Short mmCIF file of C-alpha atoms in Angstrom, two decimals:
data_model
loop_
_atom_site.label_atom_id
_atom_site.label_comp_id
_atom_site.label_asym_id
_atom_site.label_seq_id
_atom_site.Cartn_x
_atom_site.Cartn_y
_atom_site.Cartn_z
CA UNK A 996 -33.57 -10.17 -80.42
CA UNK A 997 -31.22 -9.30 -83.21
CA UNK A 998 -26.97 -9.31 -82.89
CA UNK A 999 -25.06 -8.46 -79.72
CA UNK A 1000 -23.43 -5.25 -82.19
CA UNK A 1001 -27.32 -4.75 -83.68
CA UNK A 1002 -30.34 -3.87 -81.58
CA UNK A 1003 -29.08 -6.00 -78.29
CA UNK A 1004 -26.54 -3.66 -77.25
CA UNK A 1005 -27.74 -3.62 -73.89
CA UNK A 1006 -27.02 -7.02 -72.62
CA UNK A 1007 -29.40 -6.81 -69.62
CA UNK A 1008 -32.00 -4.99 -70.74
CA UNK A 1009 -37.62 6.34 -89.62
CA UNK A 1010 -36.93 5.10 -92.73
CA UNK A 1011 -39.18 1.90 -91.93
CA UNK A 1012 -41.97 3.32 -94.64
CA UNK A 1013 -43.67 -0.14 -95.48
CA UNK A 1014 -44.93 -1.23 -99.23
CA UNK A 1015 -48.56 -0.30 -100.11
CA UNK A 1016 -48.17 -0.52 -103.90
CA UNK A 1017 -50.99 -2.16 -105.89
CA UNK A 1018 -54.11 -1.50 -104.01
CA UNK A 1019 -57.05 -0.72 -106.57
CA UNK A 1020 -59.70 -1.55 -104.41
CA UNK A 1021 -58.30 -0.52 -101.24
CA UNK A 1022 -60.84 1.80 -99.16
CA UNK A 1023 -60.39 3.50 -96.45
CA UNK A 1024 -62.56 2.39 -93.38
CA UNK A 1025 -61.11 4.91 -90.13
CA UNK A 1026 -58.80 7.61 -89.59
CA UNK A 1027 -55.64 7.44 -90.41
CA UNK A 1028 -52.89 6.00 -87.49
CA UNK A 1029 -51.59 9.00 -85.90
CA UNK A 1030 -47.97 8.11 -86.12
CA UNK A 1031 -47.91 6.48 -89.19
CA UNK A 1032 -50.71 8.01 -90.95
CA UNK A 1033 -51.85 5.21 -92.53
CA UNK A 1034 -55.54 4.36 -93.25
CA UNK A 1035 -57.51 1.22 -92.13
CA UNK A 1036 -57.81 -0.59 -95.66
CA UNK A 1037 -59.94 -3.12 -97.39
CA UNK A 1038 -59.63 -5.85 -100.38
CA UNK A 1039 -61.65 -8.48 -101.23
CA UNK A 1040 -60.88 -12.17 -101.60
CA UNK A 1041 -63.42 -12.67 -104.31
CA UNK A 1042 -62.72 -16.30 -105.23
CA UNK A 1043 -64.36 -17.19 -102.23
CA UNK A 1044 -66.52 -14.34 -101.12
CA UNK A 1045 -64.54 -12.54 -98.32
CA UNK A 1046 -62.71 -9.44 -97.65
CA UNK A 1047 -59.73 -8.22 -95.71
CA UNK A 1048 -59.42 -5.28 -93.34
CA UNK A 1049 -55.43 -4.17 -92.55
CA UNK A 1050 -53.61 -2.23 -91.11
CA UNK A 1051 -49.74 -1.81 -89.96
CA UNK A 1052 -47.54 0.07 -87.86
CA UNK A 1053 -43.53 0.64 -87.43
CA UNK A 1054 -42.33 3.20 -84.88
CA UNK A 1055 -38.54 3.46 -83.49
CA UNK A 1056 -38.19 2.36 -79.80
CA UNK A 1057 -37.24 4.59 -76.94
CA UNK A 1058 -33.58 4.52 -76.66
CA UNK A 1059 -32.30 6.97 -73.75
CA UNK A 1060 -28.92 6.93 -74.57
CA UNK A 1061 -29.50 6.78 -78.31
CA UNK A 1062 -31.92 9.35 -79.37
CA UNK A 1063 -30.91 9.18 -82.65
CA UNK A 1064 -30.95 5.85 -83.79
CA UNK A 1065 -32.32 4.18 -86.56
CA UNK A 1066 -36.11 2.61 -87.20
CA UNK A 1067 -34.65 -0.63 -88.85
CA UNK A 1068 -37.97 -2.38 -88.80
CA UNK A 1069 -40.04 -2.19 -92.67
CA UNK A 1070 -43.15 -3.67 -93.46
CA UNK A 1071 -44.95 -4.88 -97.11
CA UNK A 1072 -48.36 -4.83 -98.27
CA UNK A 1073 -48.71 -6.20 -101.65
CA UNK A 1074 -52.14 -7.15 -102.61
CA UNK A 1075 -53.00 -8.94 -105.85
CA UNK A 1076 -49.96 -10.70 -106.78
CA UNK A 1077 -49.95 -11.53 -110.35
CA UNK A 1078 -52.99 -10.03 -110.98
CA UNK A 1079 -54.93 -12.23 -108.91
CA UNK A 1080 -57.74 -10.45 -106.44
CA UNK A 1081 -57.69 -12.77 -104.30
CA UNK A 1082 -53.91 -13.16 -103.50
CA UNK A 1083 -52.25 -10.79 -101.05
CA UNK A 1084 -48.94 -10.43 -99.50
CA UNK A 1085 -48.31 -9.00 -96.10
CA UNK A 1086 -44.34 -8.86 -94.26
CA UNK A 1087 -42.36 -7.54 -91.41
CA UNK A 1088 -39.07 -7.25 -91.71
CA UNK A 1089 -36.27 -6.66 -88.80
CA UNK A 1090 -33.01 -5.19 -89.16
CA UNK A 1091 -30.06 -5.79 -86.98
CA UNK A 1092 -26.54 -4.35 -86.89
CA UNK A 1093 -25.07 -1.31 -88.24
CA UNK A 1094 -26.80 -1.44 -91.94
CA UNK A 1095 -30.12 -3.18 -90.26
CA UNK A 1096 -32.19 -0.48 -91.65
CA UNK A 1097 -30.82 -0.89 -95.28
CA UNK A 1098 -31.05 -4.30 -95.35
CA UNK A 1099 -34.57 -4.75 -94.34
CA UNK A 1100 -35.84 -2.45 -96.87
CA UNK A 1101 -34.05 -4.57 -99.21
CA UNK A 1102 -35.52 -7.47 -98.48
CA UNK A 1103 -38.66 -6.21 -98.20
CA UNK A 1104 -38.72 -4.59 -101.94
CA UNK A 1105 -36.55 -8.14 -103.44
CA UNK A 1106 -39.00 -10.49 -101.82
CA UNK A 1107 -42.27 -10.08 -103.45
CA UNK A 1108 -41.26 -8.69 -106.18
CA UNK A 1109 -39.40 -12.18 -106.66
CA UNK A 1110 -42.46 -14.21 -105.36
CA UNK A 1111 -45.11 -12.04 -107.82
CA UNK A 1112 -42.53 -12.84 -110.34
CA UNK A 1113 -42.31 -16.64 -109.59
CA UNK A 1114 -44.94 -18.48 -112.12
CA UNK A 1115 -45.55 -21.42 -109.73
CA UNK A 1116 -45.98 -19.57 -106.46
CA UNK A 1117 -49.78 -20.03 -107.03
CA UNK A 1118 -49.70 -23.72 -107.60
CA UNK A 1119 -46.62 -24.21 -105.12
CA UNK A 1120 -46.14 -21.66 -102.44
CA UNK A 1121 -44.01 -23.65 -100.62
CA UNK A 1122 -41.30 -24.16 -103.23
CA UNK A 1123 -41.91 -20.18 -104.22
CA UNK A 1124 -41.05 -19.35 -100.99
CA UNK A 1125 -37.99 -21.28 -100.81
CA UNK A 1126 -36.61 -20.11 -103.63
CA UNK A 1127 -37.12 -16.87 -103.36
CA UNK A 1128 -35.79 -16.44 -99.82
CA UNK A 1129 -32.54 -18.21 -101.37
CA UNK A 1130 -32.15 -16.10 -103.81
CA UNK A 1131 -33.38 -12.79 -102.09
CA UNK A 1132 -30.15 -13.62 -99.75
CA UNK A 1133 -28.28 -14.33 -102.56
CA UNK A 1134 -28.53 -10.46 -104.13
CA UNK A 1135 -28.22 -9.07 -100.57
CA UNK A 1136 -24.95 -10.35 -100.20
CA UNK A 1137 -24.06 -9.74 -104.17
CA UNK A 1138 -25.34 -6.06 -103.26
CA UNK A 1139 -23.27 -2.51 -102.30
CA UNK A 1140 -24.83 -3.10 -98.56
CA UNK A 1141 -22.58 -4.51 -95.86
CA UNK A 1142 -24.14 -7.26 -94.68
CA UNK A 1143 -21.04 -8.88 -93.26
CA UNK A 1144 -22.43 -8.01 -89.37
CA UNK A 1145 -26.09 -6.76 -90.58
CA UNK A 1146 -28.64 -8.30 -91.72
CA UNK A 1147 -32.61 -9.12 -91.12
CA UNK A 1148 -35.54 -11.63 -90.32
CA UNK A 1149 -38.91 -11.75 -92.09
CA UNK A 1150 -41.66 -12.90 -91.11
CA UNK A 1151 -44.51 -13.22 -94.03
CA UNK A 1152 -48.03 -14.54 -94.80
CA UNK A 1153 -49.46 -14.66 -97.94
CA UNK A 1154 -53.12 -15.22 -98.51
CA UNK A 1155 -54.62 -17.44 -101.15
CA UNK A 1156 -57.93 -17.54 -101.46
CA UNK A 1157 -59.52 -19.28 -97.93
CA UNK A 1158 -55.30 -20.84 -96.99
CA UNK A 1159 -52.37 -18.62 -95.56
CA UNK A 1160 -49.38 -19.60 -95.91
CA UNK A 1161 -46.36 -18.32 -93.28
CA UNK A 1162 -43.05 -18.29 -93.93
CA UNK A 1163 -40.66 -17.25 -91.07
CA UNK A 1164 -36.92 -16.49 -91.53
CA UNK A 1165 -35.74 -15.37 -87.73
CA UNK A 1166 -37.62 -14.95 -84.47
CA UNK A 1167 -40.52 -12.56 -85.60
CA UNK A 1168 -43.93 -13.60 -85.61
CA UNK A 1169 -47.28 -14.23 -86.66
CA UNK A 1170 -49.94 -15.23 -84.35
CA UNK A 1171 -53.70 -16.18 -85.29
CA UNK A 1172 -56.59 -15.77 -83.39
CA UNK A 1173 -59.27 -18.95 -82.75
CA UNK A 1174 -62.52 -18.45 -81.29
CA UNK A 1175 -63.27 -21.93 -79.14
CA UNK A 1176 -66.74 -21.27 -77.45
CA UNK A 1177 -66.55 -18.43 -75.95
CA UNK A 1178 -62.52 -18.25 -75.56
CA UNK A 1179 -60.33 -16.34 -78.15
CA UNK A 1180 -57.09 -18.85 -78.19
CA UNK A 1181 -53.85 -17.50 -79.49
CA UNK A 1182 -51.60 -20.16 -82.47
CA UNK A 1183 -48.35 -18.97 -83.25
CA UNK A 1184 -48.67 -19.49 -87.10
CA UNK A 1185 -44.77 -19.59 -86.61
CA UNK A 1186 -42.27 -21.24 -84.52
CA UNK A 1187 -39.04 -18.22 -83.46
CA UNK A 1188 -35.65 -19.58 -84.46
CA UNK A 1189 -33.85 -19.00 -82.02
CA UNK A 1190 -30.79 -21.25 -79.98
CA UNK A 1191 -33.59 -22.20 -77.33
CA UNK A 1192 -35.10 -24.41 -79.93
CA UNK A 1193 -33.13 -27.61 -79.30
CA UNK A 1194 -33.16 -28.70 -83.23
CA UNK A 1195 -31.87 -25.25 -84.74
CA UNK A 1196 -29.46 -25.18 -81.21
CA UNK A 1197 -27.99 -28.64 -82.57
CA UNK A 1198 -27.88 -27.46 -86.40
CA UNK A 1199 -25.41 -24.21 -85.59
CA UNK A 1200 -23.44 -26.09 -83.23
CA UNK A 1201 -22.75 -28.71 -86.13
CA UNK A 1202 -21.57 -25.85 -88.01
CA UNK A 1203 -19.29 -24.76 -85.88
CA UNK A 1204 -21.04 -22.00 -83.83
CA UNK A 1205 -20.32 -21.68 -79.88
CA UNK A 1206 -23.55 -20.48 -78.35
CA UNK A 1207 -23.29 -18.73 -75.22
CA UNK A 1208 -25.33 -15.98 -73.91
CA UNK A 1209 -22.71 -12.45 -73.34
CA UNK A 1210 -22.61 -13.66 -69.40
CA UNK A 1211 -20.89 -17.06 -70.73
CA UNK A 1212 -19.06 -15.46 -73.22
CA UNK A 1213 -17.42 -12.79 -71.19
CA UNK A 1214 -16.52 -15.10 -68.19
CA UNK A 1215 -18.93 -14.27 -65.71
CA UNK A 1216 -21.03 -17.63 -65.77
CA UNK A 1217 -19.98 -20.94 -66.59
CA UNK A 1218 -19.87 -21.76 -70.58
CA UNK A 1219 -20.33 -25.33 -70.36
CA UNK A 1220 -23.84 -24.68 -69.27
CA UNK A 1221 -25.43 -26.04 -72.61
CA UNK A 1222 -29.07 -25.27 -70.89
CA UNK A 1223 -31.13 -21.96 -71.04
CA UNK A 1224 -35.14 -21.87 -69.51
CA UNK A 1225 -36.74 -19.62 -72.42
CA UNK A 1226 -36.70 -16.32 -73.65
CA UNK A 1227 -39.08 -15.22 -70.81
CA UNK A 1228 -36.70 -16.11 -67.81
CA UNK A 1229 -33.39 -15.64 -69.31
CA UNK A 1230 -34.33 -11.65 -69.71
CA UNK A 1231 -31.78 -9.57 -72.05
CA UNK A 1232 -28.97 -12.27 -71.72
CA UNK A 1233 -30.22 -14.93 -74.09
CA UNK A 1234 -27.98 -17.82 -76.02
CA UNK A 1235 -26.24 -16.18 -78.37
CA UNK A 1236 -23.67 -17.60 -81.43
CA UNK A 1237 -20.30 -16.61 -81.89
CA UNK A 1238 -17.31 -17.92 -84.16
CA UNK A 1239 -15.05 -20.40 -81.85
CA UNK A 1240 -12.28 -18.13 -81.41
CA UNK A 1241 -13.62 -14.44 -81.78
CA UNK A 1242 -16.63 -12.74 -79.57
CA UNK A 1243 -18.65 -12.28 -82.79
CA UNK A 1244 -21.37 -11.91 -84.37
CA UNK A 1245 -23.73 -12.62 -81.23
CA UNK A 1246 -26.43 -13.50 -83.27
CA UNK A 1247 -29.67 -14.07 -80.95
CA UNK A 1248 -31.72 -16.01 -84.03
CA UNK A 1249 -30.27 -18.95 -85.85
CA UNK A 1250 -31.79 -17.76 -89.42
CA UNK A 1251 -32.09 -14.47 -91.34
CA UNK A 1252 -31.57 -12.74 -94.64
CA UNK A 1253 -28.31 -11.51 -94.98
CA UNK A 1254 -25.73 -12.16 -92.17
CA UNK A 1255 -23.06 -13.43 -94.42
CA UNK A 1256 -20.33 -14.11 -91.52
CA UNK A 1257 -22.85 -15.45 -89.16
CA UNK A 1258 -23.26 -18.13 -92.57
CA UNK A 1259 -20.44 -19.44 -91.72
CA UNK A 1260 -21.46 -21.12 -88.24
CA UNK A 1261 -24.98 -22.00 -89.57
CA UNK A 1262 -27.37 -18.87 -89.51
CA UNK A 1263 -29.45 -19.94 -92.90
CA UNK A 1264 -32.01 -18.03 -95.14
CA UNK A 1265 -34.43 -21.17 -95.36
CA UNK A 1266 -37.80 -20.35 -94.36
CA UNK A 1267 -40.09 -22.71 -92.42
CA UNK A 1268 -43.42 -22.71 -93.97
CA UNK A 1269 -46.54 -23.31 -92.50
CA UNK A 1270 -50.06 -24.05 -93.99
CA UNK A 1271 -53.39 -23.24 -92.31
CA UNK A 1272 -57.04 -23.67 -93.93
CA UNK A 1273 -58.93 -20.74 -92.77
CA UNK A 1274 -62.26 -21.44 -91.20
CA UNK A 1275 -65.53 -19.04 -89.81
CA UNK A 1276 -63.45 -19.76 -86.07
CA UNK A 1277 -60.28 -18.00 -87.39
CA UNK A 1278 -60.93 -14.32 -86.63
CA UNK A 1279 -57.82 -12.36 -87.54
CA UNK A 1280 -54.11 -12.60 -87.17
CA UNK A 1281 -51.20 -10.53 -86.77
CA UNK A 1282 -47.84 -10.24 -88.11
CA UNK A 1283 -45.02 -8.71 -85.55
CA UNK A 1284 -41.72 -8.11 -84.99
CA UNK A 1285 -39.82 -9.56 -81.70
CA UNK A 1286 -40.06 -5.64 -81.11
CA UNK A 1287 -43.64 -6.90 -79.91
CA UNK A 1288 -43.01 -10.58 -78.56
CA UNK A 1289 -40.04 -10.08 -76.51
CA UNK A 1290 -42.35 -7.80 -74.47
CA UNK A 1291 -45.77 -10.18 -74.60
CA UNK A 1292 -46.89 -13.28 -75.50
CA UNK A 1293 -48.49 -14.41 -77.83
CA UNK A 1294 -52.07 -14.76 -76.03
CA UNK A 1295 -51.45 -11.51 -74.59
CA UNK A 1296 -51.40 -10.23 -78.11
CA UNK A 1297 -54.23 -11.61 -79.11
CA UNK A 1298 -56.16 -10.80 -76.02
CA UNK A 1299 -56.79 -7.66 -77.02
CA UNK A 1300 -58.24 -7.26 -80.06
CA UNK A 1301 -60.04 -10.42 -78.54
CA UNK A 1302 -61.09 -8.26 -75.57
CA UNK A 1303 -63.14 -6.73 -78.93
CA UNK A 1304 -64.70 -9.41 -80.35
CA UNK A 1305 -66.10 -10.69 -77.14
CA UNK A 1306 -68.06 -7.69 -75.97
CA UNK A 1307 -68.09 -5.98 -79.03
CA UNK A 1308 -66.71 -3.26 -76.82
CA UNK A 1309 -63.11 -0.78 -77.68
CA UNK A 1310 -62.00 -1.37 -73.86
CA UNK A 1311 -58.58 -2.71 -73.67
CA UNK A 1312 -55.47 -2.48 -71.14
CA UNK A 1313 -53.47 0.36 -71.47
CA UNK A 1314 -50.59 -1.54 -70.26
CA UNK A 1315 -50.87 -3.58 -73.41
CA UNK A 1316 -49.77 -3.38 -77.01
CA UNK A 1317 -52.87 -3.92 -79.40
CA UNK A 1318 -54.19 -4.00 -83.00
CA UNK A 1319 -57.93 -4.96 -84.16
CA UNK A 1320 -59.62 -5.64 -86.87
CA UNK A 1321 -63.27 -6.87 -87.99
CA UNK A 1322 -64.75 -10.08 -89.05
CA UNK A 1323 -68.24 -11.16 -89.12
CA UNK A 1324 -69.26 -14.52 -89.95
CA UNK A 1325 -71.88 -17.45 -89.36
CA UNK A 1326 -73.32 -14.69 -86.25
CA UNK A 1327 -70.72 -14.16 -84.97
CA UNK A 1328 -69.84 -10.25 -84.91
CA UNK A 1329 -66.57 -7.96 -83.20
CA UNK A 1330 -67.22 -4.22 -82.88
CA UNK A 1331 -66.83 -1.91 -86.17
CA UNK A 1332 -63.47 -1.33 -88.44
CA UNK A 1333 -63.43 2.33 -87.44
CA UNK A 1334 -64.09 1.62 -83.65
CA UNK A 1335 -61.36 -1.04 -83.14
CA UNK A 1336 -59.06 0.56 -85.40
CA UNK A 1337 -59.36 4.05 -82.82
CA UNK A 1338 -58.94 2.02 -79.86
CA UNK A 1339 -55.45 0.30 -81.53
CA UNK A 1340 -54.39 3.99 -82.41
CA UNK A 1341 -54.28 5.11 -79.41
CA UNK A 1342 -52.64 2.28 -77.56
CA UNK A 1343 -49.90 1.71 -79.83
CA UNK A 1344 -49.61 5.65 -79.06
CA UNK A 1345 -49.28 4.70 -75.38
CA UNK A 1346 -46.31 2.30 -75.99
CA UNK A 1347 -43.95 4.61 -77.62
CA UNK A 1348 -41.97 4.62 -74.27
CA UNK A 1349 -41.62 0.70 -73.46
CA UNK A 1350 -41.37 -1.45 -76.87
CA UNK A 1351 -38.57 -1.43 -78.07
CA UNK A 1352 -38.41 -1.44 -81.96
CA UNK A 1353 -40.90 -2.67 -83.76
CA UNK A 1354 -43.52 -3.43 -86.52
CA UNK A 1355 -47.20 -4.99 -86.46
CA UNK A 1356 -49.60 -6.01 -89.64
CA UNK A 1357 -52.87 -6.93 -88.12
CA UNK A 1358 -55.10 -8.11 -90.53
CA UNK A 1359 -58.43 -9.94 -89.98
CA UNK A 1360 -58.89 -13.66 -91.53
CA UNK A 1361 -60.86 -13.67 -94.70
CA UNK A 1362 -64.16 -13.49 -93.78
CA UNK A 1363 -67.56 -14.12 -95.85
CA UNK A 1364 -69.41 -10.62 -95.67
CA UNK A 1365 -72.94 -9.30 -97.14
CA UNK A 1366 -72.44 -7.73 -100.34
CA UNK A 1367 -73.42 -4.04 -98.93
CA UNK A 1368 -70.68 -4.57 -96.16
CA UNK A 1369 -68.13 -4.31 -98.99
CA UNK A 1370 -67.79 -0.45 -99.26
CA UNK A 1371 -66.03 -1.04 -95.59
CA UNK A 1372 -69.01 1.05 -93.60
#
């Protein structure tokens, strides 16, 4: 959920063409999406034998009584930073407010290009990442877009040989699924920042930020009710922050890029990084907007494509937003690129009426293959 002026109008409730530069040994493995007629890639992870299968998809949400409005989602694809074939970038970016749309586009051009340029990202990704969220914020404000009331999250994972490393700015997500016997368990790779998280809930109000959800703040339910369930329960009238003497900025998240008055009460660019060591159990993960989450979970995500690489089968819920992707390893197999990919195609297709804005990378965990499965059959 982005600012009570952004995409959260409704308390009770495309110029998103993602970054695909750099991809020399991409191949095309399926049709291309029918909405955002892109093709199922591949790239290889050769320091350690595996390969990659991607895809990604932004559409605008069904707004009835906005027709018109803005795709501020954006999404990157930058494979072989710095040269290196085995080191590949992947982001989603969401845009809130009235220049949402321009300022995740920025962030999602500023971003890499500062990581790729960063010499110690490959020897520090941690401290690569830090900095160059800082100082991606810094040039969005320093820009000629108005990010006063606007702004964006980010939600990123970049691959490194056989570790992925996430770094989350906002309440976007990426979720990776486990195979545990014959169970496909969903990990959030990422933890939303958001007032319901009792840490970043006591950071803003140290800075000075009243959080309230719009009920509270417009005098229909008690404000001294410091206590909300989850995201789940509370529906379209979630904690929100606001200056102490103004009904602004309403920001839903407690970090983002951009945002500059919604600074002022505590809403930071610092990304929280986390580390995973991929093994033959991780089977593929995806990268989302809220666009996705604040309509499923993350299980129910990952059910799906799981649904896949149980019975090697395409047959999903057509209630149910899905991506999926390949991986064989150590026996274990999930139906073909070009099968799964189909099946996703069509129910993203399907959803066009109920999610609201949003924008998916699914890409499969590195996975060892046989040298002849390289050419993506």
């Amino acid at each position: 959920m982005g600012c009570v002026h952004g995409k959260c109008c409704n308390r009770h409730s495309s110029t998103s063409d993602g970054d695909s530069r750099g991809h020399p040994e991409a191949a095309c493995v399926g049709n291309k999406h029918v909405l955002t007629q892109r093709a199922l890639e591949a790239i290889s992870v050769p320091s350690h034998n595996l390969k990659l299968q991607y895809s990604a998809l932004t559409q605008r949400g069904y707004y009835p009584d906005s027709p018109d409005k803005e795709n501020q989602d954006s999404f990157c694809i930058r494979t072989q930073i710095q040269g290196n074939p085995s080191v590949h970038f992947f982001g989603v970016f969401d845009g809130h407010g009235l220049y949402g749309a321009e300022c995740s586009n920025f962030v999602k051009d500023r971003l890499v290009e500062i990581l790729a340029n960063d010499p110690s990202l490959l020897n520090d990704p941690v401290k690569a990442y830090t900095s160059a969220f800082s100082r991606t914020n810094s040039e969005l404000h320093s820009s000629k877009i108005d990010d006063s009331m606007s702004g964006t999250t980010a939600i990123t994972v970049l691959v490194n040989g056989d570790k992925i490393y996430v770094a989350n700015v906002g309440d976007s997500r990426a979720v990776i699924a486990v195979k545990r016997g014959n169970r496909i368990i969903a990990e959030d790779l990422s933890k939303d920042q958001t007032p319901f998280r009792k840490d970043e809930y006591e950071r803003v109000k140290s800075c000075g930020a009243r959080v309230l959800s719009v009920d509270q703040v417009e005098g229909y339910m008690d404000p001294n009710i410091q206590t909300w369930d989850d995201e789940e329960s509370q529906g379209g009238d979630p904690p929100r922050l606001w200056v102490q003497n103004g009904m602004y900025p309403g920001t839903a998240f407690t970090r983002s890029v951009g945002d500059s008055t919604a600074e002022t009460i505590g809403v930071i660019a610092d990304p929280e990084v986390s580390i995973v060591q991929l093994t033959p159990n991780h089977l593929f993960f995806v990268v989302a907007s809220d666009g996705v989450f604040e309509f499923l979970s993350s299980q129910a995500v990952v059910d799906m494509p799981g649904a896949v690489a149980t019975d090697g089968t395409a047959q999903v819920n057509r209630n149910q937003v899905s991506s999926r992707t390949r991986r064989e390893s150590s026996g274990f197999s999930i139906g073909s690129g070009s099968e799964i990919y189909r099946s996703a195609r069509s129910e993203f297709s399907d959803q066009q009426l109920s999610v609201n804005r949003s924008a998916a990378i699914v890409v499969p965990s590195p996975s060892h293959q046989r040298s002849s499965e390289l050419s993506g059959g």
